[in-house]
CSV table of C-alpha atoms in Angstrom, one decimal:
chain,number,residue,atom,x,y,z
F,70,MET,CA,-0.2,16.1,13.1
F,71,ILE,CA,1.7,12.8,13.3
F,72,PRO,CA,4.0,12.8,16.3
F,73,LYS,CA,7.8,12.2,15.6
F,74,SER,CA,7.6,9.5,18.0
F,75,HIS,CA,5.4,7.3,16.0
F,76,PRO,CA,7.4,4.1,15.0
F,77,ARG,CA,6.1,4.6,11.3
F,78,TYR,CA,6.8,8.4,11.2
F,79,LEU,CA,8.7,8.5,7.8
F,80,SER,CA,6.2,6.3,6.0
F,81,LEU,CA,3.4,8.4,7.3
F,82,MET,CA,5.1,11.6,6.4
F,83,THR,CA,5.8,10.3,2.9
F,84,ARG,CA,2.0,9.5,2.8
F,85,GLU,CA,1.2,13.1,3.8
F,86,LEU,CA,3.4,14.5,0.9
F,87,ILE,CA,1.2,12.4,-1.5
F,88,VAL,CA,-2.1,13.7,0.2
F,89,GLU,CA,-0.7,17.1,-0.2
F,90,GLY,CA,0.0,16.5,-3.9
F,91,VAL,CA,-3.7,15.5,-4.4
F,92,ARG,CA,-4.8,18.6,-2.6
F,93,ASN,CA,-2.6,20.7,-4.8
F,94,GLY,CA,-3.9,19.0,-7.9
F,95,ILE,CA,-0.6,17.5,-8.9
F,96,THR,CA,-1.3,14.0,-7.9
F,97,SER,CA,-4.3,11.9,-9.1
F,98,THR,CA,-6.6,10.0,-6.8
F,99,GLN,CA,-5.4,6.8,-8.3
F,100,GLY,CA,-1.9,7.9,-7.3
F,101,LEU,CA,-2.9,7.5,-3.7
F,102,ILE,CA,-3.9,3.8,-4.3
F,103,ALA,CA,-0.6,3.2,-6.1
F,104,GLN,CA,1.2,4.7,-3.0
F,105,GLY,CA,-0.4,2.4,-0.8
F,106,ARG,CA,0.4,-0.6,-3.1
F,107,GLY,CA,4.1,0.7,-3.1
F,108,GLU,CA,4.1,1.0,0.7
F,109,ALA,CA,3.1,-2.7,1.0
F,110,PHE,CA,6.1,-3.8,-1.2
F,111,ASP,CA,8.5,-1.4,0.6
F,112,TYR,CA,7.5,-3.0,3.8
F,113,LEU,CA,8.4,-6.3,2.2
F,114,ILE,CA,11.8,-5.2,1.1
F,115,GLY,CA,12.5,-3.9,4.5
F,116,GLU,CA,12.0,-0.3,3.8
F,117,LYS,CA,15.7,0.1,2.9
F,118,SER,CA,17.7,0.0,-0.3
F,119,THR,CA,18.8,-3.5,-0.8
F,120,ASP,CA,22.1,-4.7,-2.2
F,121,SER,CA,20.4,-5.5,-5.6
F,122,ALA,CA,18.6,-1.9,-5.6
F,123,LEU,CA,21.9,-0.2,-4.9
F,124,ALA,CA,23.6,-2.2,-7.8
F,125,ALA,CA,20.7,-1.2,-10.2
F,126,GLU,CA,20.9,2.4,-8.9
F,127,LYS,CA,24.6,2.5,-9.9
F,128,ILE,CA,23.9,1.0,-13.3
F,129,ALA,CA,21.3,3.5,-13.9
F,130,ALA,CA,23.6,6.4,-13.0
F,131,ALA,CA,26.1,5.0,-15.5
F,132,GLN,CA,23.5,4.7,-18.2
F,133,LEU,CA,22.2,8.2,-17.7
F,134,LEU,CA,25.9,9.6,-17.9
F,135,LEU,CA,26.4,7.5,-21.0
F,136,ALA,CA,23.3,8.7,-22.7
F,137,LYS,CA,23.4,11.2,-25.6
F,138,ARG,CA,19.8,12.4,-24.9
F,139,PRO,CA,18.7,11.2,-21.5
F,140,VAL,CA,15.2,12.2,-20.4
F,141,ILE,CA,13.7,11.9,-16.9
F,142,SER,CA,10.0,11.4,-16.8
F,143,VAL,CA,8.0,12.9,-14.0
F,144,ASN,CA,4.5,11.9,-13.0
F,145,GLY,CA,2.2,13.2,-10.2
F,146,ASN,CA,3.6,10.9,-7.5
F,147,VAL,CA,7.3,11.8,-8.2
F,148,ALA,CA,6.4,15.6,-8.3
F,149,ALA,CA,4.8,15.2,-4.9
F,150,LEU,CA,7.4,13.0,-3.3
F,151,VAL,CA,10.8,14.0,-4.7
F,152,PRO,CA,10.5,17.2,-6.7
F,153,ALA,CA,13.7,18.7,-5.4
F,154,GLU,CA,15.7,15.5,-5.7
F,155,ILE,CA,14.7,14.7,-9.2
F,156,ILE,CA,15.6,18.2,-10.4
F,157,LYS,CA,19.1,17.7,-8.7
F,158,LEU,CA,19.4,14.3,-10.5
F,159,GLY,CA,18.6,16.1,-13.8
F,160,GLU,CA,21.2,18.7,-13.2
F,161,ILE,CA,23.9,16.2,-12.3
F,162,VAL,CA,23.3,13.8,-15.4
F,163,ASN,CA,22.4,16.8,-17.6
F,164,ALA,CA,18.9,15.3,-18.4
F,165,PRO,CA,15.7,17.4,-18.9
F,166,LEU,CA,12.6,16.6,-17.1
F,167,GLU,CA,9.4,15.8,-18.9
F,168,VAL,CA,6.0,15.6,-17.2
F,169,ASN,CA,4.3,12.4,-18.4
F,170,LEU,CA,1.1,11.3,-16.8
F,171,PHE,CA,-0.9,8.1,-16.9
F,172,HIS,CA,-4.2,9.8,-16.0
F,173,ARG,CA,-3.3,12.7,-18.0
F,174,THR,CA,-5.2,16.3,-17.9
F,175,GLU,CA,-3.5,19.4,-19.2
F,176,ASP,CA,-4.4,21.1,-16.0
F,177,ARG,CA,-2.4,18.6,-14.1
F,178,VAL,CA,0.5,18.8,-16.5
F,179,ASP,CA,0.7,22.6,-16.2
F,180,LYS,CA,0.4,22.4,-12.4
F,181,ILE,CA,3.4,19.9,-12.1
F,182,ILE,CA,5.5,22.1,-14.6
F,183,LYS,CA,4.8,25.3,-12.3
F,184,HIS,CA,5.6,23.3,-9.2
F,185,LEU,CA,8.9,22.1,-10.7
F,186,HIS,CA,9.7,25.8,-12.0
F,187,SER,CA,9.1,27.0,-8.5
F,188,LEU,CA,11.5,24.7,-7.1
F,189,GLY,CA,14.1,25.8,-9.5
F,190,ALA,CA,13.9,23.4,-12.4
F,191,ARG,CA,15.3,25.1,-15.7
F,192,ASN,CA,15.7,22.3,-18.1
F,193,LEU,CA,12.1,21.0,-18.9
F,194,CYS,CA,10.5,19.4,-22.0
F,195,VAL,CA,7.1,21.0,-22.1
F,196,LYS,CA,5.7,20.2,-25.5
F,197,SER,CA,3.2,17.3,-26.2
F,198,ASP,CA,3.6,17.3,-29.9
F,199,ALA,CA,4.4,13.6,-30.5
F,200,LEU,CA,2.8,10.1,-29.7
F,201,ILE,CA,4.5,6.9,-28.5
F,202,PRO,CA,3.3,4.2,-31.0
F,203,GLY,CA,0.9,1.6,-29.7
F,204,ILE,CA,-0.5,3.6,-26.8
F,205,ASP,CA,-3.9,5.2,-26.7
F,206,HIS,CA,-3.8,8.9,-27.5
F,207,GLU,CA,-3.9,10.8,-24.2
F,208,ARG,CA,-1.5,8.4,-22.5
F,209,ALA,CA,0.9,8.4,-25.5
F,210,LYS,CA,1.6,12.2,-25.5
F,211,VAL,CA,5.2,13.1,-25.3
F,212,ASP,CA,7.6,15.9,-26.4
F,213,SER,CA,9.2,15.3,-29.9
F,214,ASP,CA,12.4,16.8,-28.5
F,215,GLY,CA,12.2,14.9,-25.2
F,216,ILE,CA,10.9,11.3,-24.5
F,217,LEU,CA,10.4,10.6,-28.3
F,218,ARG,CA,14.0,11.1,-29.3
F,219,ALA,CA,15.6,10.0,-25.9
F,220,ASP,CA,18.1,7.2,-26.1
F,221,VAL,CA,17.9,6.6,-22.2
F,222,VAL,CA,14.6,7.3,-20.3
F,223,LEU,CA,14.3,7.1,-16.6
F,224,VAL,CA,10.5,6.4,-15.8
F,225,PRO,CA,10.0,6.3,-12.0
F,226,LEU,CA,6.6,4.7,-11.4
F,227,GLU,CA,5.6,3.8,-14.9
F,228,ASP,CA,2.7,1.7,-16.3
F,229,GLY,CA,3.5,-1.6,-17.7
F,230,ASP,CA,2.1,-0.9,-21.2
F,231,ARG,CA,4.1,2.4,-21.6
F,232,CYS,CA,7.2,0.8,-20.4
F,233,LYS,CA,7.0,-1.8,-23.0
F,234,ALA,CA,6.2,0.6,-25.7
F,235,LEU,CA,9.3,2.7,-24.9
F,236,VAL,CA,11.5,-0.5,-24.9
F,237,ASP,CA,10.0,-1.5,-28.2
F,238,MET,CA,11.1,1.9,-29.5
F,239,GLY,CA,14.6,0.8,-28.8
F,240,LYS,CA,15.2,2.9,-25.8
F,241,THR,CA,17.1,2.1,-22.7
F,242,VAL,CA,14.4,2.3,-20.1
F,243,ILE,CA,15.3,2.6,-16.4
F,244,ALA,CA,12.3,1.9,-14.2
F,245,ILE,CA,11.7,2.5,-10.4
F,246,ASP,CA,9.2,0.0,-9.2
F,247,LEU,CA,8.8,-1.6,-5.8
F,248,ASN,CA,7.0,-4.6,-7.0
F,249,PRO,CA,9.5,-6.9,-8.8
F,250,LEU,CA,6.6,-8.8,-10.2
F,251,SER,CA,4.9,-6.0,-12.1
F,252,ARG,CA,5.1,-5.8,-15.9
F,253,THR,CA,7.0,-2.5,-15.7
F,254,ALA,CA,9.7,-4.1,-13.5
F,255,GLN,CA,9.9,-7.1,-15.9
F,256,CYS,CA,10.2,-5.3,-19.2
F,257,ALA,CA,12.5,-2.5,-18.3
F,258,THR,CA,16.1,-2.5,-19.3
F,259,VAL,CA,17.1,-1.6,-15.7
F,260,THR,CA,14.7,-2.0,-12.8
F,261,ILE,CA,15.3,-0.4,-9.5
F,262,VAL,CA,13.2,-2.2,-6.9
F,263,ASP,CA,13.3,0.6,-4.4
F,264,ASN,CA,11.2,3.4,-2.9
F,265,ILE,CA,11.7,6.6,-5.0
F,266,ILE,CA,12.5,8.5,-1.9
F,267,ARG,CA,15.7,6.6,-1.6
F,268,ALA,CA,16.2,5.6,-5.1
F,269,VAL,CA,16.5,9.2,-6.6
F,270,PRO,CA,19.1,10.5,-4.1
F,271,ASN,CA,21.0,7.2,-4.5
F,272,ILE,CA,21.2,7.5,-8.3
F,273,SER,CA,22.4,11.1,-7.8
F,274,LYS,CA,25.1,10.0,-5.4
F,275,PHE,CA,26.4,7.3,-7.8
F,276,ALA,CA,26.2,9.7,-10.8
F,277,GLY,CA,28.3,12.1,-8.8
F,278,GLU,CA,30.9,9.6,-8.1
F,279,LEU,CA,30.8,8.1,-11.7
F,280,LYS,CA,31.0,11.6,-13.3
F,281,GLY,CA,34.8,11.9,-13.4
F,282,LEU,CA,35.1,8.5,-15.3
F,283,ARG,CA,35.8,8.2,-19.0
F,284,LYS,CA,33.0,6.8,-21.2
F,285,GLU,CA,35.0,3.6,-21.8
F,286,GLU,CA,35.0,3.1,-18.0
F,287,LEU,CA,31.4,3.8,-17.7
F,288,ARG,CA,30.7,1.3,-20.5
F,289,LYS,CA,32.7,-1.3,-18.5
F,290,THR,CA,30.5,-0.7,-15.6
F,291,VAL,CA,27.1,-1.4,-17.5
F,292,ARG,CA,28.7,-4.2,-19.5
F,293,GLY,CA,27.1,-7.7,-18.7
F,294,TYR,CA,24.4,-6.2,-16.5
F,295,ASP,CA,21.6,-8.7,-16.3
F,296,ASN,CA,18.3,-7.3,-15.3
F,297,LYS,CA,16.6,-10.8,-14.7
F,298,GLU,CA,19.3,-11.4,-12.1
F,299,THR,CA,18.4,-8.0,-10.5
F,300,LEU,CA,14.7,-9.0,-10.3
F,301,CYS,CA,15.6,-12.5,-9.0
F,302,ASN,CA,17.7,-11.0,-6.3
F,303,ALA,CA,14.9,-8.7,-5.3
F,304,ILE,CA,12.5,-11.5,-5.1
F,305,TYR,CA,15.0,-13.5,-3.0
F,306,GLU,CA,15.6,-10.4,-0.6
F,307,ILE,CA,11.8,-10.1,-0.2
F,308,LYS,CA,11.5,-13.7,0.7
F,309,MET,CA,14.4,-13.5,3.1
F,310,ASN,CA,12.9,-10.4,4.8
F,311,PHE,CA,9.6,-12.1,5.0
F,312,GLU,CA,11.4,-15.1,6.6
F,313,SER,CA,13.2,-12.9,9.1
F,314,PHE,CA,10.1,-10.7,9.8
F,315,SER,CA,8.1,-13.7,10.7
F,316,CYS,CA,10.8,-15.1,12.9
F,317,GLN,CA,11.8,-11.8,14.7
F,318,SER,CA,8.3,-10.9,15.3
F,319,LEU,CA,6.6,-14.1,16.1
F,320,TYR,CA,9.5,-15.7,17.8
F,321,ILE,CA,8.9,-19.1,16.0
F,322,PRO,CA,11.4,-21.0,13.9
F,323,PRO,CA,11.0,-20.3,10.1
F,324,ILE,CA,8.8,-22.5,8.2
F,325,ILE,CA,10.4,-24.7,5.7
L,128,MET,CA,-18.5,1.3,-16.0
L,129,ILE,CA,-16.4,-1.7,-15.1
L,130,PRO,CA,-17.8,-4.8,-16.9
L,131,LYS,CA,-18.7,-7.7,-14.8
L,132,SER,CA,-16.7,-10.0,-17.1
L,133,HIS,CA,-13.2,-8.0,-16.0
L,134,PRO,CA,-10.9,-10.6,-14.4
L,135,ARG,CA,-10.4,-8.0,-11.5
L,136,TYR,CA,-14.0,-6.8,-11.3
L,137,LEU,CA,-14.4,-7.2,-7.5
L,138,SER,CA,-11.1,-5.6,-6.7
L,139,LEU,CA,-12.0,-2.7,-9.0
L,140,MET,CA,-15.4,-2.3,-7.6
L,141,THR,CA,-14.1,-2.1,-4.2
L,142,ARG,CA,-11.7,0.4,-5.2
L,143,GLU,CA,-14.7,2.4,-6.6
L,144,LEU,CA,-16.5,2.2,-3.2
L,145,ILE,CA,-13.5,3.8,-1.5
L,146,VAL,CA,-13.2,6.6,-4.0
L,147,GLU,CA,-16.9,7.3,-3.6
L,148,GLY,CA,-16.3,7.2,0.3
L,149,VAL,CA,-13.6,9.9,-0.1
L,150,ARG,CA,-16.1,11.9,-2.5
L,151,ASN,CA,-18.7,11.8,0.2
L,152,GLY,CA,-16.4,12.9,3.0
L,153,ILE,CA,-16.7,9.7,5.0
L,154,THR,CA,-13.3,8.2,4.0
L,155,SER,CA,-9.9,10.1,4.5
L,156,THR,CA,-7.7,10.6,1.7
L,157,GLN,CA,-5.2,8.5,3.7
L,158,GLY,CA,-7.8,5.7,3.5
L,159,LEU,CA,-7.1,5.4,-0.2
L,160,ILE,CA,-3.4,4.6,0.6
L,161,ALA,CA,-4.6,2.0,3.1
L,162,GLN,CA,-6.7,0.7,0.4
L,163,GLY,CA,-3.9,0.3,-2.0
L,164,ARG,CA,-1.7,-1.3,0.7
L,165,GLY,CA,-4.5,-3.8,1.4
L,166,GLU,CA,-4.8,-4.5,-2.4
L,167,ALA,CA,-1.2,-5.6,-2.5
L,168,PHE,CA,-1.6,-7.9,0.5
L,169,ASP,CA,-4.8,-9.3,-0.7
L,170,TYR,CA,-3.1,-10.1,-4.0
L,171,LEU,CA,-0.4,-11.9,-2.0
L,172,ILE,CA,-3.0,-14.0,0.0
L,173,GLY,CA,-4.6,-14.9,-3.3
L,174,GLU,CA,-7.7,-12.6,-2.8
L,175,LYS,CA,-9.6,-15.3,-1.0
L,176,SER,CA,-10.4,-16.2,2.7
L,177,THR,CA,-7.8,-18.6,3.4
L,178,ASP,CA,-8.2,-21.5,5.9
L,179,SER,CA,-6.4,-19.7,8.7
L,180,ALA,CA,-8.7,-16.5,8.2
L,181,LEU,CA,-11.7,-18.7,8.2
L,182,ALA,CA,-10.6,-20.2,11.6
L,183,ALA,CA,-9.9,-16.8,12.9
L,184,GLU,CA,-13.2,-15.5,11.8
L,185,LYS,CA,-15.1,-18.4,13.8
L,186,ILE,CA,-13.1,-17.5,16.9
L,187,ALA,CA,-14.0,-13.8,16.5
L,188,ALA,CA,-17.7,-14.8,16.2
L,189,ALA,CA,-17.5,-16.9,19.4
L,190,GLN,CA,-15.6,-14.1,21.2
L,191,LEU,CA,-18.3,-11.5,20.1
L,192,LEU,CA,-21.1,-13.9,21.4
L,193,LEU,CA,-19.3,-14.5,24.6
L,194,ALA,CA,-18.7,-10.9,25.4
L,195,LYS,CA,-20.5,-8.9,28.1
L,196,ARG,CA,-20.1,-5.5,26.4
L,197,PRO,CA,-18.8,-6.1,22.8
L,198,VAL,CA,-18.3,-3.0,20.5
L,199,ILE,CA,-17.6,-2.9,16.8
L,200,SER,CA,-15.3,0.1,16.0
L,201,VAL,CA,-16.0,1.6,12.6
L,202,ASN,CA,-13.6,3.8,10.5
L,203,GLY,CA,-14.1,5.5,7.2
L,204,ASN,CA,-13.0,2.7,5.1
L,205,VAL,CA,-15.3,0.3,6.9
L,206,ALA,CA,-18.1,2.7,6.5
L,207,ALA,CA,-17.3,2.9,2.8
L,208,LEU,CA,-16.7,-0.7,2.1
L,209,VAL,CA,-19.1,-2.8,4.2
L,210,PRO,CA,-21.6,-0.4,6.0
L,211,ALA,CA,-24.7,-2.8,5.6
L,212,GLU,CA,-22.6,-5.9,6.4
L,213,ILE,CA,-21.1,-4.3,9.6
L,214,ILE,CA,-24.7,-3.2,10.7
L,215,LYS,CA,-25.9,-6.7,10.2
L,216,LEU,CA,-23.0,-8.2,12.2
L,217,GLY,CA,-23.7,-5.8,15.0
L,218,GLU,CA,-27.2,-6.9,15.2
L,219,ILE,CA,-26.4,-10.7,15.2
L,220,VAL,CA,-23.9,-10.4,18.0
L,221,ASN,CA,-25.7,-7.6,19.8
L,222,ALA,CA,-22.8,-5.2,19.6
L,223,PRO,CA,-23.2,-1.4,19.2
L,224,LEU,CA,-21.1,0.3,16.5
L,225,GLU,CA,-18.7,3.1,17.5
L,226,VAL,CA,-17.2,5.5,14.9
L,227,ASN,CA,-13.5,5.6,15.8
L,228,LEU,CA,-11.2,7.4,13.4
L,229,PHE,CA,-7.4,7.6,13.0
L,230,HIS,CA,-7.5,10.9,11.1
L,231,ARG,CA,-10.4,12.3,13.1
L,232,THR,CA,-12.5,15.1,12.4
L,233,GLU,CA,-15.8,15.8,14.1
L,234,ASP,CA,-17.3,16.5,10.5
L,235,ARG,CA,-16.2,13.1,9.4
L,236,VAL,CA,-17.4,11.4,12.5
L,237,ASP,CA,-20.9,13.0,12.0
L,238,LYS,CA,-21.0,12.1,8.2
L,239,ILE,CA,-20.3,8.4,9.1
L,240,ILE,CA,-22.9,8.3,11.9
L,241,LYS,CA,-25.5,9.8,9.5
L,242,HIS,CA,-24.4,7.2,6.8
L,243,LEU,CA,-24.9,4.3,9.2
L,244,HIS,CA,-28.2,5.7,10.4
L,245,SER,CA,-29.5,6.0,6.8
L,246,LEU,CA,-28.8,2.4,6.3
L,247,GLY,CA,-30.7,1.3,9.3
L,248,ALA,CA,-28.1,1.2,12.1
L,249,ARG,CA,-29.9,1.7,15.5
L,250,ASN,CA,-27.4,0.7,18.1
L,251,LEU,CA,-24.6,3.4,17.9
L,252,CYS,CA,-22.2,4.7,20.5
L,253,VAL,CA,-22.0,8.4,19.6
L,254,LYS,CA,-20.2,10.2,22.6
L,255,SER,CA,-16.5,11.1,22.6
L,256,ASP,CA,-16.3,11.9,26.3
L,257,ALA,CA,-13.3,9.5,27.3
L,258,LEU,CA,-9.8,8.8,26.3
L,259,ILE,CA,-7.8,5.6,25.6
L,260,PRO,CA,-4.8,6.0,28.0
L,261,GLY,CA,-1.3,6.4,26.3
L,262,ILE,CA,-2.6,7.7,22.9
L,263,ASP,CA,-2.3,11.3,21.8
L,264,HIS,CA,-5.7,13.2,22.5
L,265,GLU,CA,-7.6,13.4,19.1
L,266,ARG,CA,-6.9,9.8,18.3
L,267,ALA,CA,-7.7,8.5,21.8
L,268,LYS,CA,-11.3,9.8,22.0
L,269,VAL,CA,-13.9,7.1,22.7
L,270,ASP,CA,-17.3,6.8,24.1
L,271,SER,CA,-17.3,6.0,28.0
L,272,ASP,CA,-20.2,3.6,27.4
L,273,GLY,CA,-18.7,2.2,24.3
L,274,ILE,CA,-15.1,1.2,23.6
L,275,LEU,CA,-13.7,2.5,27.0
L,276,ARG,CA,-15.9,-0.1,28.9
L,277,ALA,CA,-16.0,-2.8,26.2
L,278,ASP,CA,-14.6,-6.2,27.1
L,279,VAL,CA,-14.4,-7.3,23.4
L,280,VAL,CA,-13.7,-4.8,20.5
L,281,LEU,CA,-13.7,-5.6,17.0
L,282,VAL,CA,-11.3,-3.2,15.2
L,283,PRO,CA,-11.4,-3.7,11.5
L,284,LEU,CA,-8.3,-1.8,10.0
L,285,GLU,CA,-6.8,-0.4,13.2
L,286,ASP,CA,-3.7,1.4,13.9
L,287,GLY,CA,-0.9,-0.4,15.7
L,288,ASP,CA,-0.6,2.0,18.6
L,289,ARG,CA,-4.3,2.0,19.3
L,290,CYS,CA,-4.7,-1.7,19.0
L,291,LYS,CA,-1.8,-2.1,21.6
L,292,ALA,CA,-3.4,0.5,23.9
L,293,LEU,CA,-6.7,-1.5,23.9
L,294,VAL,CA,-5.0,-4.7,24.5
L,295,ASP,CA,-3.0,-3.0,27.4
L,296,MET,CA,-6.4,-2.0,28.8
L,297,GLY,CA,-7.2,-5.7,29.2
L,298,LYS,CA,-9.7,-6.0,26.3
L,299,THR,CA,-10.0,-8.8,23.9
L,300,VAL,CA,-9.1,-7.2,20.6
L,301,ILE,CA,-10.2,-8.7,17.3
L,302,ALA,CA,-8.4,-7.1,14.4
L,303,ILE,CA,-8.9,-7.5,10.7
L,304,ASP,CA,-5.7,-6.8,8.9
L,305,LEU,CA,-4.4,-8.0,5.6
L,306,ASN,CA,-0.8,-7.7,6.7
L,307,PRO,CA,0.0,-10.4,9.1
L,308,LEU,CA,3.3,-8.6,9.9
L,309,SER,CA,1.8,-5.4,10.9
L,310,ARG,CA,1.9,-4.2,14.7
L,311,THR,CA,-1.9,-4.4,14.8
L,312,ALA,CA,-1.9,-8.0,13.5
L,313,GLN,CA,0.8,-9.0,16.0
L,314,CYS,CA,-0.6,-7.4,19.1
L,315,ALA,CA,-4.4,-8.3,18.7
L,316,THR,CA,-5.9,-11.1,20.5
L,317,VAL,CA,-7.5,-12.5,17.4
L,318,THR,CA,-6.1,-11.4,13.9
L,319,ILE,CA,-8.2,-12.1,10.9
L,320,VAL,CA,-5.9,-11.8,7.9
L,321,ASP,CA,-8.6,-11.3,5.2
L,322,ASN,CA,-10.2,-8.5,3.2
L,323,ILE,CA,-13.0,-6.8,5.3
L,324,ILE,CA,-15.4,-7.3,2.3
L,325,ARG,CA,-15.2,-11.1,2.8
L,326,ALA,CA,-14.3,-11.1,6.6
L,327,VAL,CA,-17.3,-9.3,7.9
L,328,PRO,CA,-19.9,-11.4,6.3
L,329,ASN,CA,-17.9,-14.6,7.2
L,330,ILE,CA,-18.0,-13.5,11.0
L,331,SER,CA,-21.8,-12.9,10.7
L,332,LYS,CA,-22.3,-16.4,9.1
L,333,PHE,CA,-20.2,-18.1,12.0
L,334,ALA,CA,-22.0,-16.0,14.6
L,335,GLY,CA,-25.3,-17.1,13.2
L,336,GLU,CA,-24.3,-20.8,13.4
L,337,LEU,CA,-22.8,-20.5,16.9
L,338,LYS,CA,-25.7,-18.3,18.2
L,339,GLY,CA,-27.5,-21.4,19.4
L,340,LEU,CA,-24.6,-22.7,21.6
L,341,ARG,CA,-24.5,-22.5,25.3
L,342,LYS,CA,-21.8,-20.2,26.9
L,343,GLU,CA,-19.8,-23.2,28.0
L,344,GLU,CA,-19.7,-24.7,24.4
L,345,LEU,CA,-18.6,-21.3,23.1
L,346,ARG,CA,-15.8,-21.1,25.6
L,347,LYS,CA,-14.8,-24.5,24.4
L,348,THR,CA,-14.5,-23.2,21.0
L,349,VAL,CA,-12.2,-20.3,21.9
L,350,ARG,CA,-10.2,-22.3,24.4
L,351,GLY,CA,-6.6,-22.9,23.3
L,352,TYR,CA,-6.8,-20.5,20.4
L,353,ASP,CA,-3.3,-19.5,19.5
L,354,ASN,CA,-3.0,-16.2,17.6
L,355,LYS,CA,0.6,-16.8,16.8
L,356,GLU,CA,-0.3,-19.9,15.0
L,357,THR,CA,-2.9,-18.0,12.9
L,358,LEU,CA,-0.3,-15.5,11.9
L,359,CYS,CA,2.3,-18.1,11.2
L,360,ASN,CA,-0.2,-19.9,8.8
L,361,ALA,CA,-1.2,-16.5,7.2
L,362,ILE,CA,2.5,-15.9,6.6
L,363,TYR,CA,3.0,-19.4,5.2
L,364,GLU,CA,0.1,-19.0,2.9
L,365,ILE,CA,1.6,-15.7,1.4
L,366,LYS,CA,5.0,-17.3,1.0
L,367,MET,CA,3.6,-20.1,-0.9
L,368,ASN,CA,1.7,-17.8,-3.1
L,369,PHE,CA,4.7,-15.6,-3.5
L,370,GLU,CA,6.7,-18.7,-4.7
L,371,SER,CA,4.1,-19.5,-7.3
L,372,PHE,CA,3.8,-15.9,-8.6
L,373,SER,CA,7.5,-15.5,-9.0
L,374,CYS,CA,7.9,-18.8,-10.9
L,375,GLN,CA,5.1,-18.0,-13.2
L,376,SER,CA,6.1,-14.5,-14.2
L,377,LEU,CA,9.8,-14.9,-14.5
L,378,TYR,CA,10.1,-18.3,-15.9
L,379,ILE,CA,13.0,-19.0,-13.6
L,380,PRO,CA,13.2,-22.0,-11.2
L,381,PRO,CA,12.2,-21.1,-7.6
L,382,ILE,CA,15.0,-19.8,-5.5
L,383,ILE,CA,15.7,-22.2,-2.5
């Protein structure tokens, strides 16, 4: 067991959740490597929701509330890390969850659906009767009443190819990706550069706050949003953090 | 199979070695996450041995040759990624290998020892009859004739707590860590910010070159070494790489 006194307790416990996900057959082995890559970038943004992330989370909440057919995509890492939180978000914004895997096996899809059901999820898209155009067969499978018809899709931890394919279909794609340089981050409509363990509860919080507003007011909130600016700010924040890390910890003046 | 022509062939093959390590029971599942984190930082340093890394690798070689009782610590990722290379380094600098795990199980220790034996390792510390002070029990276990008494310890991929505990015992600690901001990187005596698949052969090469020198000349080599400067240079190198990445991919002018 990891002692609570360990300075990196939260990060290590998050890691345990992913390891447990692999043990239970809901997370892929590749998902572990992805988790590690995410950890590194989370470290670089300071393991906190930055101002640009919070701004993007608010826009995401407004977009989900404005949507006619919003869908939340769930993969093996999401199901392991934030299952209860994603169910709660789905309820707040009235969006079904759809299990959508990169390393897809029907067994893993079933296990994730059962896992979500056991935690109280009621609104799930469970068919795989349609394909996203331009993506190879297994990875393209979606529900014809879910992601296929959705106008707004939240894809936490999505692959670059699929993110682009969804955008090409004319959908509003909200991605959660800790790497602001990734293809997913750069092609999504709204990119949240944040750890999903913080991002999902944050979107729920904003959605709760915005829920009372009229559609017109919500539209005003999202109007003029510039995702390039979000990415630009995220990169700037990483660079500033990097600068302050190096100063704090090494006690040397920043390098110009 | 991954084709040799793939632009990320080496990185992908390295990943396969780790996955195989997990399959064989010598690498922990958490080791995959560590690999992912390493991948992200290796990407940021440009997936090459930087000048500051090469300088630290030379110092490491000299320190190992100067040591009275050097020991090389081996964990599950080292055993999966560079088993032959670490055995060779041990032979060149006349240092035994000691299996020392963060997520310790006796089964995994035994498997790694067998793995190293099968590849020709002869000089191994295999007891676990002593404890490093200040670390919780399982993670503190060491060999009383190995790490406990060592004056110089090479710890590739070490945990921050244990790195500090070894330094607090008065040992010269050489760490290999791709994250120059990590606690391990910052508390070690010599920090090599490089991928172990490049670092271990590099240290062997330098050790081979330095082996003919008299002790006095080796001492001159390590004299005045400043680890803060090494870390400072590594951070600078990452920042420069980050700058070039962000401009290339977003097509925006760099942020000042």
